[in-house]
Short mmCIF file of C-alpha atoms and ligand atoms in Angstrom, two decimals:
data_model
loop_
_atom_site.label_atom_id
_atom_site.label_comp_id
_atom_site.label_asym_id
_atom_site.label_seq_id
_atom_site.Cartn_x
_atom_site.Cartn_y
_atom_site.Cartn_z
CA MET A 1477 99.66 135.77 94.05
CA HIS A 1478 100.17 135.69 90.32
CA HIS A 1479 100.46 138.10 87.46
CA PHE A 1480 97.38 137.16 85.43
CA GLN A 1481 95.06 140.10 86.05
CA TYR A 1482 92.42 142.09 84.22
CA LYS A 1483 93.11 145.51 82.84
CA GLY A 1484 89.65 146.74 82.02
CA LYS A 1485 87.86 143.85 80.35
CA GLU A 1486 91.01 142.13 79.11
CA LEU A 1487 93.02 139.47 80.84
CA TYR A 1488 96.74 140.14 80.88
CA ALA A 1489 99.82 138.08 81.59
CA GLU A 1490 102.00 140.71 83.25
CA ASP A 1491 101.91 143.58 80.72
CA VAL A 1492 100.84 141.56 77.70
CA ALA A 1493 97.21 141.09 76.67
CA ILE A 1494 96.47 137.37 76.35
CA LYS A 1495 94.50 137.98 73.17
CA ASP A 1496 97.62 139.45 71.54
CA ILE A 1497 99.55 136.28 72.36
CA VAL A 1498 96.81 134.10 70.87
CA ALA A 1499 96.66 136.33 67.77
CA LYS A 1500 100.33 135.59 67.18
CA VAL A 1501 100.79 132.06 68.49
CA GLY A 1502 97.33 130.53 68.06
CA SER A 1503 95.07 128.57 70.39
CA PRO A 1504 95.32 126.56 72.58
CA VAL A 1505 98.48 127.80 74.25
CA TYR A 1506 100.14 127.53 77.65
CA ILE A 1507 101.33 130.88 78.99
CA TYR A 1508 103.81 131.30 81.86
CA SER A 1509 104.55 134.48 83.79
CA GLN A 1510 108.24 134.89 84.54
CA ALA A 1511 107.58 137.39 87.35
CA THR A 1512 105.30 134.87 89.06
CA LEU A 1513 107.84 132.06 88.71
CA GLU A 1514 110.51 134.29 90.22
CA ARG A 1515 108.28 135.49 93.03
CA HIS A 1516 107.36 131.96 94.03
CA PHE A 1517 110.95 130.75 93.94
CA LYS A 1518 112.10 133.67 96.07
CA ALA A 1519 109.30 133.18 98.59
CA MET A 1520 110.44 129.59 99.13
CA ASP A 1521 114.12 130.50 99.13
CA GLU A 1522 113.65 133.34 101.61
CA ALA A 1523 111.60 131.14 103.93
CA PHE A 1524 114.78 129.15 104.58
CA ALA A 1525 117.29 131.99 104.36
CA ALA A 1526 118.34 131.43 107.99
CA VAL A 1527 119.90 128.03 107.29
CA PRO A 1528 122.00 126.36 104.60
CA HIS A 1529 119.52 125.06 102.04
CA THR A 1530 118.99 124.38 98.34
CA ILE A 1531 115.70 124.62 96.46
CA CYS A 1532 115.81 121.71 94.02
CA TYR A 1533 112.94 122.43 91.64
CA SER A 1534 111.00 119.28 90.81
CA VAL A 1535 111.34 119.22 87.03
CA LYS A 1536 108.40 116.90 86.49
CA ALA A 1537 105.93 119.66 87.32
CA ASN A 1538 106.92 121.68 84.28
CA SER A 1539 109.98 120.59 82.39
CA ASN A 1540 110.18 123.35 79.81
CA LEU A 1541 113.81 124.47 79.44
CA ALA A 1542 112.88 128.11 79.96
CA VAL A 1543 111.13 127.35 83.23
CA VAL A 1544 114.01 125.21 84.51
CA LYS A 1545 116.57 127.80 83.38
CA ASN A 1546 114.65 130.53 85.19
CA PHE A 1547 115.04 128.71 88.52
CA ILE A 1548 118.67 127.86 87.87
CA ASN A 1549 119.35 131.56 87.28
CA LEU A 1550 117.89 132.20 90.72
CA GLY A 1551 120.31 129.76 92.33
CA GLY A 1552 118.11 126.67 92.29
CA GLY A 1553 119.01 123.06 91.76
CA VAL A 1554 116.71 120.30 90.50
CA ASP A 1555 114.96 117.16 91.63
CA ILE A 1556 114.86 114.70 88.73
CA VAL A 1557 113.22 111.33 88.22
CA SER A 1558 114.68 110.21 84.89
CA GLY A 1559 117.64 110.49 82.57
CA GLY A 1560 115.46 112.68 80.37
CA GLU A 1561 114.94 115.17 83.17
CA LEU A 1562 118.68 115.14 83.89
CA TYR A 1563 119.34 115.89 80.23
CA ARG A 1564 116.93 118.82 80.30
CA ALA A 1565 118.37 120.21 83.53
CA LEU A 1566 121.92 120.00 82.16
CA LYS A 1567 120.79 121.74 78.95
CA ALA A 1568 119.34 124.46 81.16
CA GLY A 1569 122.75 124.78 82.84
CA VAL A 1570 122.18 123.21 86.25
CA ASP A 1571 125.13 122.74 88.60
CA PRO A 1572 125.36 118.92 88.88
CA GLN A 1573 126.10 119.33 92.59
CA LYS A 1574 122.58 120.69 92.98
CA VAL A 1575 120.87 117.67 91.44
CA VAL A 1576 119.00 115.05 93.48
CA TYR A 1577 117.66 111.98 91.72
CA SER A 1578 114.44 110.40 93.06
CA GLY A 1579 112.14 107.73 91.59
CA VAL A 1580 111.43 104.05 92.20
CA GLY A 1581 112.56 102.78 88.81
CA LYS A 1582 116.04 104.05 88.00
CA LYS A 1583 117.55 102.10 85.09
CA ASP A 1584 121.22 101.14 84.80
CA ASP A 1585 121.90 103.57 81.97
CA GLU A 1586 120.21 106.37 83.91
CA ILE A 1587 122.31 105.61 87.01
CA GLU A 1588 125.47 105.63 84.87
CA TYR A 1589 124.47 108.92 83.27
CA ALA A 1590 123.89 110.50 86.67
CA LEU A 1591 127.21 109.17 87.99
CA ASN A 1592 129.07 110.47 84.93
CA THR A 1593 127.38 113.81 85.42
CA GLY A 1594 128.49 113.96 89.05
CA ILE A 1595 125.10 114.67 90.64
CA LEU A 1596 124.87 115.42 94.36
CA MET A 1597 122.91 112.35 95.40
CA PHE A 1598 120.49 109.58 94.61
CA ASN A 1599 117.39 109.33 96.74
CA VAL A 1600 117.31 105.56 97.06
CA GLU A 1601 113.86 104.01 97.03
CA SER A 1602 114.54 100.31 97.57
CA GLU A 1603 117.02 97.83 98.97
CA GLN A 1604 117.78 96.44 95.51
CA GLU A 1605 118.32 99.91 94.09
CA LEU A 1606 120.95 100.59 96.76
CA THR A 1607 122.82 97.43 95.77
CA ARG A 1608 122.55 98.25 92.09
CA ILE A 1609 123.82 101.81 92.49
CA SER A 1610 126.79 100.54 94.49
CA GLU A 1611 127.61 97.91 91.85
CA ILE A 1612 127.45 100.40 89.00
CA ALA A 1613 129.44 103.07 90.85
CA SER A 1614 132.12 100.53 91.85
CA ARG A 1615 132.42 99.35 88.29
CA MET A 1616 132.92 102.96 87.22
CA GLY A 1617 135.47 103.58 89.98
CA LYS A 1618 133.16 106.11 91.62
CA LYS A 1619 131.26 106.60 94.84
CA ALA A 1620 127.59 107.48 94.59
CA GLY A 1621 126.27 109.98 97.09
CA ILE A 1622 123.00 108.70 98.50
CA ALA A 1623 120.11 109.49 100.78
CA ILE A 1624 117.54 106.88 101.65
CA ARG A 1625 114.01 107.93 100.90
CA VAL A 1626 112.24 107.00 104.07
CA ASN A 1627 108.53 106.31 103.90
CA PRO A 1628 107.38 107.75 107.23
CA ASP A 1629 103.82 106.39 107.07
CA VAL A 1630 102.20 109.78 107.44
CA ASP A 1631 98.89 110.72 105.85
CA PRO A 1632 99.29 113.94 103.83
CA GLN A 1633 95.49 114.29 103.54
CA THR A 1634 95.49 114.83 99.81
CA HIS A 1635 94.22 113.00 96.71
CA PRO A 1636 94.99 109.25 96.89
CA TYR A 1637 96.79 109.32 93.52
CA ILE A 1638 99.31 111.83 94.85
CA THR A 1639 99.71 110.38 98.34
CA THR A 1640 103.16 108.85 98.53
CA GLY A 1641 104.20 108.61 102.17
CA LEU A 1642 101.79 105.99 103.45
CA LYS A 1643 102.94 102.45 104.18
CA ASN A 1644 101.01 100.97 101.26
CA ALA A 1645 102.66 103.29 98.70
CA LYS A 1646 105.35 102.05 96.33
CA PHE A 1647 107.69 104.86 97.38
CA GLY A 1648 110.67 104.75 99.70
CA ILE A 1649 111.78 102.35 102.41
CA THR A 1650 110.01 101.90 105.75
CA ILE A 1651 111.68 103.36 108.83
CA GLU A 1652 112.67 99.98 110.28
CA ARG A 1653 114.20 98.78 107.00
CA ALA A 1654 115.86 102.15 106.37
CA ILE A 1655 118.02 101.82 109.47
CA GLU A 1656 119.17 98.40 108.33
CA GLU A 1657 119.87 99.74 104.85
CA TYR A 1658 122.00 102.59 106.22
CA ARG A 1659 123.97 100.00 108.18
CA ARG A 1660 124.50 98.04 104.97
CA ALA A 1661 125.22 101.16 102.90
CA LYS A 1662 128.07 102.06 105.23
CA ASP A 1663 130.05 99.08 103.98
CA LEU A 1664 129.03 99.12 100.33
CA PRO A 1665 132.03 99.98 98.17
CA GLY A 1666 130.27 102.29 95.73
CA ILE A 1667 128.24 104.30 98.24
CA GLU A 1668 128.83 107.48 100.18
CA ILE A 1669 126.04 108.21 102.66
CA LEU A 1670 125.13 111.87 102.44
CA GLY A 1671 121.61 112.34 103.64
CA ILE A 1672 118.08 111.30 104.38
CA ASP A 1673 115.00 112.04 102.30
CA CYS A 1674 111.23 111.91 102.38
CA HIS A 1675 108.43 113.12 100.14
CA ILE A 1676 104.99 112.34 101.48
CA GLY A 1677 102.67 113.61 98.79
CA SER A 1678 101.57 116.52 96.68
CA GLN A 1679 99.14 119.42 97.06
CA LEU A 1680 99.35 119.42 100.87
CA THR A 1681 97.31 122.21 102.39
CA LYS A 1682 98.53 121.83 105.96
CA VAL A 1683 101.98 121.87 107.53
CA THR A 1684 101.17 119.25 110.18
CA PRO A 1685 101.89 116.19 108.00
CA PHE A 1686 105.30 117.64 107.06
CA VAL A 1687 106.07 118.20 110.73
CA ASP A 1688 104.90 114.68 111.64
CA ALA A 1689 107.19 113.25 108.97
CA ILE A 1690 110.14 115.34 110.16
CA LYS A 1691 109.61 114.11 113.74
CA LYS A 1692 109.76 110.51 112.55
CA LEU A 1693 112.85 111.14 110.45
CA LYS A 1694 114.59 112.90 113.35
CA ASN A 1695 114.35 109.65 115.30
CA VAL A 1696 116.03 107.89 112.41
CA ILE A 1697 118.75 110.54 112.24
CA ASN A 1698 119.43 110.09 115.97
CA THR A 1699 119.54 106.32 115.69
CA LEU A 1700 122.00 106.67 112.83
CA LYS A 1701 124.18 108.96 114.90
CA GLY A 1702 124.33 106.28 117.54
CA MET A 1703 125.55 103.91 114.82
CA GLY A 1704 128.34 106.30 113.85
CA ILE A 1705 126.58 107.48 110.67
CA SER A 1706 126.39 111.24 110.37
CA LEU A 1707 124.54 112.97 107.59
CA LYS A 1708 124.98 116.26 105.73
CA TYR A 1709 121.64 116.70 103.99
CA PHE A 1710 118.00 116.48 104.99
CA ASP A 1711 115.82 116.39 101.88
CA LEU A 1712 112.24 117.25 102.78
CA GLY A 1713 110.79 116.64 99.31
CA GLY A 1714 108.13 118.82 97.76
CA GLY A 1715 104.39 118.82 98.21
CA LEU A 1716 103.39 122.26 99.44
CA GLY A 1717 99.99 122.97 97.89
CA ILE A 1718 98.58 125.96 96.06
CA GLN A 1719 95.19 127.57 95.82
CA TYR A 1720 93.16 126.19 92.91
CA ASN A 1721 89.71 126.99 94.25
CA ASP A 1722 88.93 127.57 97.91
CA GLU A 1723 91.92 125.81 99.49
CA ALA A 1724 93.97 127.86 101.90
CA PRO A 1725 97.45 126.32 101.86
CA PRO A 1726 100.09 127.78 104.15
CA LEU A 1727 102.33 130.48 102.74
CA PRO A 1728 105.92 129.41 102.11
CA ALA A 1729 106.96 131.72 104.97
CA ASP A 1730 104.67 129.89 107.43
CA TYR A 1731 105.74 126.50 106.12
CA GLY A 1732 109.33 127.74 106.59
CA THR A 1733 108.82 128.86 110.16
CA GLU A 1734 107.37 125.53 111.24
CA ILE A 1735 109.93 123.46 109.42
CA LEU A 1736 112.83 125.51 110.71
CA ALA A 1737 111.57 125.19 114.26
CA GLU A 1738 111.56 121.43 113.83
CA THR A 1739 114.93 121.09 112.08
CA LYS A 1740 117.17 123.89 113.33
CA ASP A 1741 119.05 121.94 115.97
CA LEU A 1742 119.98 119.21 113.51
CA GLY A 1743 122.60 121.35 111.78
CA LEU A 1744 121.86 119.74 108.43
CA HIS A 1745 121.77 121.36 104.99
CA LEU A 1746 118.10 121.32 104.00
CA LEU A 1747 116.99 120.35 100.52
CA PHE A 1748 113.52 120.99 99.11
CA GLU A 1749 111.90 119.61 95.98
CA PRO A 1750 108.98 121.94 95.29
CA GLY A 1751 107.20 121.62 91.97
CA ARG A 1752 103.61 122.79 92.03
CA ASN A 1753 104.23 125.57 94.53
CA LEU A 1754 106.72 127.24 92.20
CA VAL A 1755 104.98 126.81 88.86
CA GLY A 1756 101.29 126.00 89.45
CA ASN A 1757 99.87 129.47 89.61
CA ALA A 1758 102.47 130.84 87.21
CA GLY A 1759 100.84 129.22 84.19
CA ILE A 1760 97.51 129.19 82.39
CA LEU A 1761 96.11 127.25 79.48
CA VAL A 1762 94.22 129.41 77.01
CA ALA A 1763 91.63 127.79 74.77
CA THR A 1764 88.90 128.90 72.41
CA CYS A 1765 85.21 128.04 72.29
CA LEU A 1766 84.40 126.12 69.10
CA TYR A 1767 80.71 125.34 69.63
CA THR A 1768 78.07 125.38 72.30
CA LYS A 1769 75.06 123.13 72.70
CA GLN A 1770 72.21 122.73 75.10
CA ARG A 1771 70.67 119.36 75.71
CA ASP A 1772 68.27 118.03 78.35
CA GLU A 1773 68.99 120.87 80.71
CA LYS A 1774 72.70 120.16 80.27
CA ASN A 1775 74.89 122.71 78.59
CA PHE A 1776 78.16 122.00 76.83
CA ILE A 1777 80.90 124.33 75.76
CA MET A 1778 83.17 122.61 73.26
CA ILE A 1779 86.66 124.04 73.16
CA ASP A 1780 89.84 123.44 71.21
CA ALA A 1781 91.75 122.03 74.21
CA GLY A 1782 91.12 118.62 75.70
CA MET A 1783 92.21 116.11 78.28
CA ASN A 1784 95.30 115.47 76.18
CA ASP A 1785 96.35 119.09 76.79
CA LEU A 1786 95.33 119.33 80.46
CA ALA A 1787 94.80 115.90 81.97
CA ARG A 1788 94.25 116.89 85.61
CA PRO A 1789 90.44 117.32 85.59
CA ALA A 1790 89.91 113.98 83.83
CA LEU A 1791 92.49 112.18 85.93
CA TYR A 1792 91.90 113.57 89.41
CA GLY A 1793 88.67 115.52 89.05
CA SER A 1794 90.74 118.60 89.75
CA TYR A 1795 89.45 122.12 89.65
CA HIS A 1796 90.92 124.81 87.44
CA GLY A 1797 89.36 128.27 87.53
CA VAL A 1798 87.96 129.47 84.20
CA LYS A 1799 88.26 133.12 83.20
CA PRO A 1800 87.25 134.86 80.00
CA VAL A 1801 90.15 136.37 78.08
CA VAL A 1802 87.88 139.25 77.17
CA ASN A 1803 85.23 139.76 79.79
CA ASP A 1804 82.31 140.73 77.55
CA GLN A 1805 79.85 137.81 77.81
CA ASP A 1806 76.18 138.39 78.58
CA GLY A 1807 75.44 136.62 81.84
CA VAL A 1808 76.45 133.23 83.11
CA ILE A 1809 75.56 129.61 82.42
CA VAL A 1810 76.12 126.30 84.19
CA ALA A 1811 77.92 124.04 81.76
CA ASP A 1812 80.51 121.35 81.17
CA ILE A 1813 83.52 122.65 79.31
CA VAL A 1814 84.62 119.76 77.15
CA GLY A 1815 87.37 118.98 74.68
CA PRO A 1816 87.43 117.36 71.25
CA ILE A 1817 88.70 113.97 72.48
CA CYS A 1818 86.46 110.98 71.90
CA GLU A 1819 86.01 110.11 75.56
CA SER A 1820 83.31 111.14 78.00
CA GLY A 1821 85.97 111.88 80.60
CA ASP A 1822 87.28 114.64 78.38
CA PHE A 1823 86.24 117.69 80.38
CA LEU A 1824 88.16 120.63 81.76
CA ALA A 1825 85.31 121.89 83.95
CA LYS A 1826 82.13 120.11 85.04
CA ASP A 1827 78.77 121.60 86.04
CA ARG A 1828 80.49 124.92 86.45
CA GLU A 1829 78.93 128.35 86.45
CA VAL A 1830 80.89 130.18 83.77
CA PRO A 1831 80.37 133.24 81.59
CA MET A 1832 78.01 132.64 78.66
CA PHE A 1833 80.83 131.81 76.25
CA LYS A 1834 80.01 131.92 72.57
CA GLN A 1835 81.82 130.67 69.50
CA GLY A 1836 85.24 132.25 69.19
CA ASP A 1837 85.46 133.39 72.81
CA MET A 1838 88.74 132.62 74.51
CA MET A 1839 89.05 131.42 78.07
CA ALA A 1840 91.92 130.82 80.47
CA PHE A 1841 92.22 127.74 82.67
CA MET A 1842 94.00 129.04 85.72
CA SER A 1843 96.69 127.37 87.82
CA ALA A 1844 97.75 125.17 84.93
CA GLY A 1845 101.50 125.74 85.20
CA ALA A 1846 102.15 122.54 87.15
CA TYR A 1847 101.46 119.10 85.67
CA GLY A 1848 99.76 120.81 82.73
CA PHE A 1849 101.85 120.71 79.60
CA ALA A 1850 104.17 118.25 81.32
CA MET A 1851 101.38 115.64 81.39
CA SER A 1852 100.00 116.46 77.96
CA SER A 1853 100.00 113.99 75.12
CA SER A 1854 99.13 113.81 71.46
CA TYR A 1855 96.23 111.39 72.02
CA ASN A 1856 93.75 111.48 69.14
CA SER A 1857 96.73 112.66 67.04
CA ARG A 1858 96.44 116.17 68.33
CA PRO A 1859 99.77 118.00 68.12
CA ARG A 1860 100.87 119.26 71.52
CA VAL A 1861 100.25 122.95 71.98
CA ALA A 1862 102.72 125.84 72.10
CA GLU A 1863 104.18 127.25 75.31
CA VAL A 1864 104.90 130.94 75.79
CA MET A 1865 106.77 132.82 78.50
CA VAL A 1866 105.96 136.43 79.34
CA LYS A 1867 108.33 138.84 81.07
CA GLY A 1868 107.00 142.36 81.54
CA ASP A 1869 105.79 143.55 78.15
CA ARG A 1870 107.69 140.89 76.21
CA PHE A 1871 106.77 137.36 75.33
CA GLU A 1872 108.43 134.51 73.50
CA VAL A 1873 107.42 131.07 72.35
CA VAL A 1874 109.39 128.67 74.56
CA ARG A 1875 108.08 125.58 72.81
CA GLU A 1876 106.78 125.55 69.28
CA ARG A 1877 103.36 124.11 68.63
CA GLU A 1878 103.85 120.60 67.27
CA THR A 1879 102.97 119.92 63.66
CA VAL A 1880 101.33 116.90 62.11
CA GLU A 1881 104.79 115.91 60.84
CA ASP A 1882 105.98 115.84 64.45
CA LEU A 1883 103.20 113.37 65.20
CA ILE A 1884 104.69 110.66 63.01
CA LYS A 1885 108.34 111.41 63.77
CA GLY A 1886 110.17 108.11 64.16
CA GLU A 1887 107.29 106.01 62.83
CA LYS A 1888 107.94 103.63 59.94
CA VAL A 1889 105.88 101.44 57.69
CA PRO A 1890 107.75 98.11 57.56
CA ALA A 1891 109.11 96.79 54.25
CA PHE A 1892 106.81 93.75 54.42
CA LEU A 1893 103.67 95.86 54.04
N1 LLP B 3134 109.63 115.13 94.91
C1 LLP B 3134 109.16 113.92 94.55
C2 LLP B 3134 109.93 112.74 94.89
C3 LLP B 3134 107.93 113.82 93.90
O1 LLP B 3134 107.46 112.63 93.55
C4 LLP B 3134 107.19 114.99 93.59
C5 LLP B 3134 105.91 114.92 92.89
C6 LLP B 3134 107.74 116.24 93.96
C7 LLP B 3134 108.95 116.26 94.63
C8 LLP B 3134 107.05 117.54 93.68
O2 LLP B 3134 105.84 117.61 94.33
P1 LLP B 3134 105.01 118.98 94.34
O3 LLP B 3134 105.86 119.99 95.08
O4 LLP B 3134 104.80 119.39 92.94
O5 LLP B 3134 103.77 118.64 95.05
N2 LLP B 3134 100.37 114.94 88.58
C9 LLP B 3134 99.88 115.26 89.90
C10 LLP B 3134 101.01 115.50 90.88
C11 LLP B 3134 102.02 114.37 90.94
C12 LLP B 3134 103.12 114.62 91.91
C13 LLP B 3134 104.23 113.66 91.67
N3 LLP B 3134 105.37 113.84 92.51
C14 LLP B 3134 98.96 116.45 89.81
O6 LLP B 3134 98.72 116.94 88.69
O7 LLP B 3134 98.38 116.89 90.79
#
């Protein structure tokens, strides 16, 4: 459920007409609905109300300060994968004790920053990383809280680019190695063992792979117990999918029921790292039709947003629903909706039946709140677009549209030219 609905012929974000936002802020623009963000967070939070838990929003999905702040206000923590994300989360006011730090390539300065900040724990992704964190923490006279990210070798049945929990993925440590690494971690001077972690992939539309992973990790937890290592936290990662087209992912409440059934006797504090599930359907990208052309039975709708603004269709062939901002077109047409970028992969919809858009018509790409702006770039020297948040009948720009001056910020022509 989201709050982008028609009132008459006009598409609204909550109580604000999208066309009024574009009139003020311009096109293209990302628009987020605060009520939808809140609803999704609460659905996840309530699903686990029966046990101690923390929802650590995965900042990478949408790192806008306003979005992060919104979840922090609701009691959330964050899952970060870089010093930059930590910086953002701190700016948004996160409680450091609700920060978990994942990622296979943590740099020394990022580890130091996280230790200085006093984050809850590092999700350790390799043997060498464990050693490095211990060295840095010891040098700083600190102990780093850690969980080992275990790669449970479970197929999440999703797109290969976002499958992370199979043996051949670069993520985490295999079960056999993980047990050895816990044994080693116990005696490392800079380490305090706090938990266990897994994240098997993104856009999962079934609960079974999560349950399979939990079963495997429970064995590890029991083995550790036998070794005298007791844990406080069980981080189950993110990955719960959303509806883009005709998928039918489980509701957070159903996901909750199954996960609780599997974890309740462990007595551990559960951590979750949802990204897409919280923000995906809470955001849209609005763009405007520049030109149309018909060629060899193929129709094109050229718009002012491209793969640099929303990379998902080009990168994963993903589907985003297309809706007219004002529903007044005459009939429908099968067309490719393409951007201005000089690449043939620059499409936002392919061979799609859409309203007969004409020059100047605005359209919304639905479910663009996750991995939308966050993955955008200024390729082709196109300033990144503005982001707006709506709450009820109010809206505010939460990121200014970039300017051409922004594009060359930090660039220099050397003296020898
Ligand atoms: N935790 C870790 C360690 C992750 O790597 C990710 C996502 C998440 C949590 C959040 O996963 P989510 O709940 O959003 O599924 N760019 C791709 C998705 C990449 C996911 C990367 N990791 C896309 O646009 O579909």
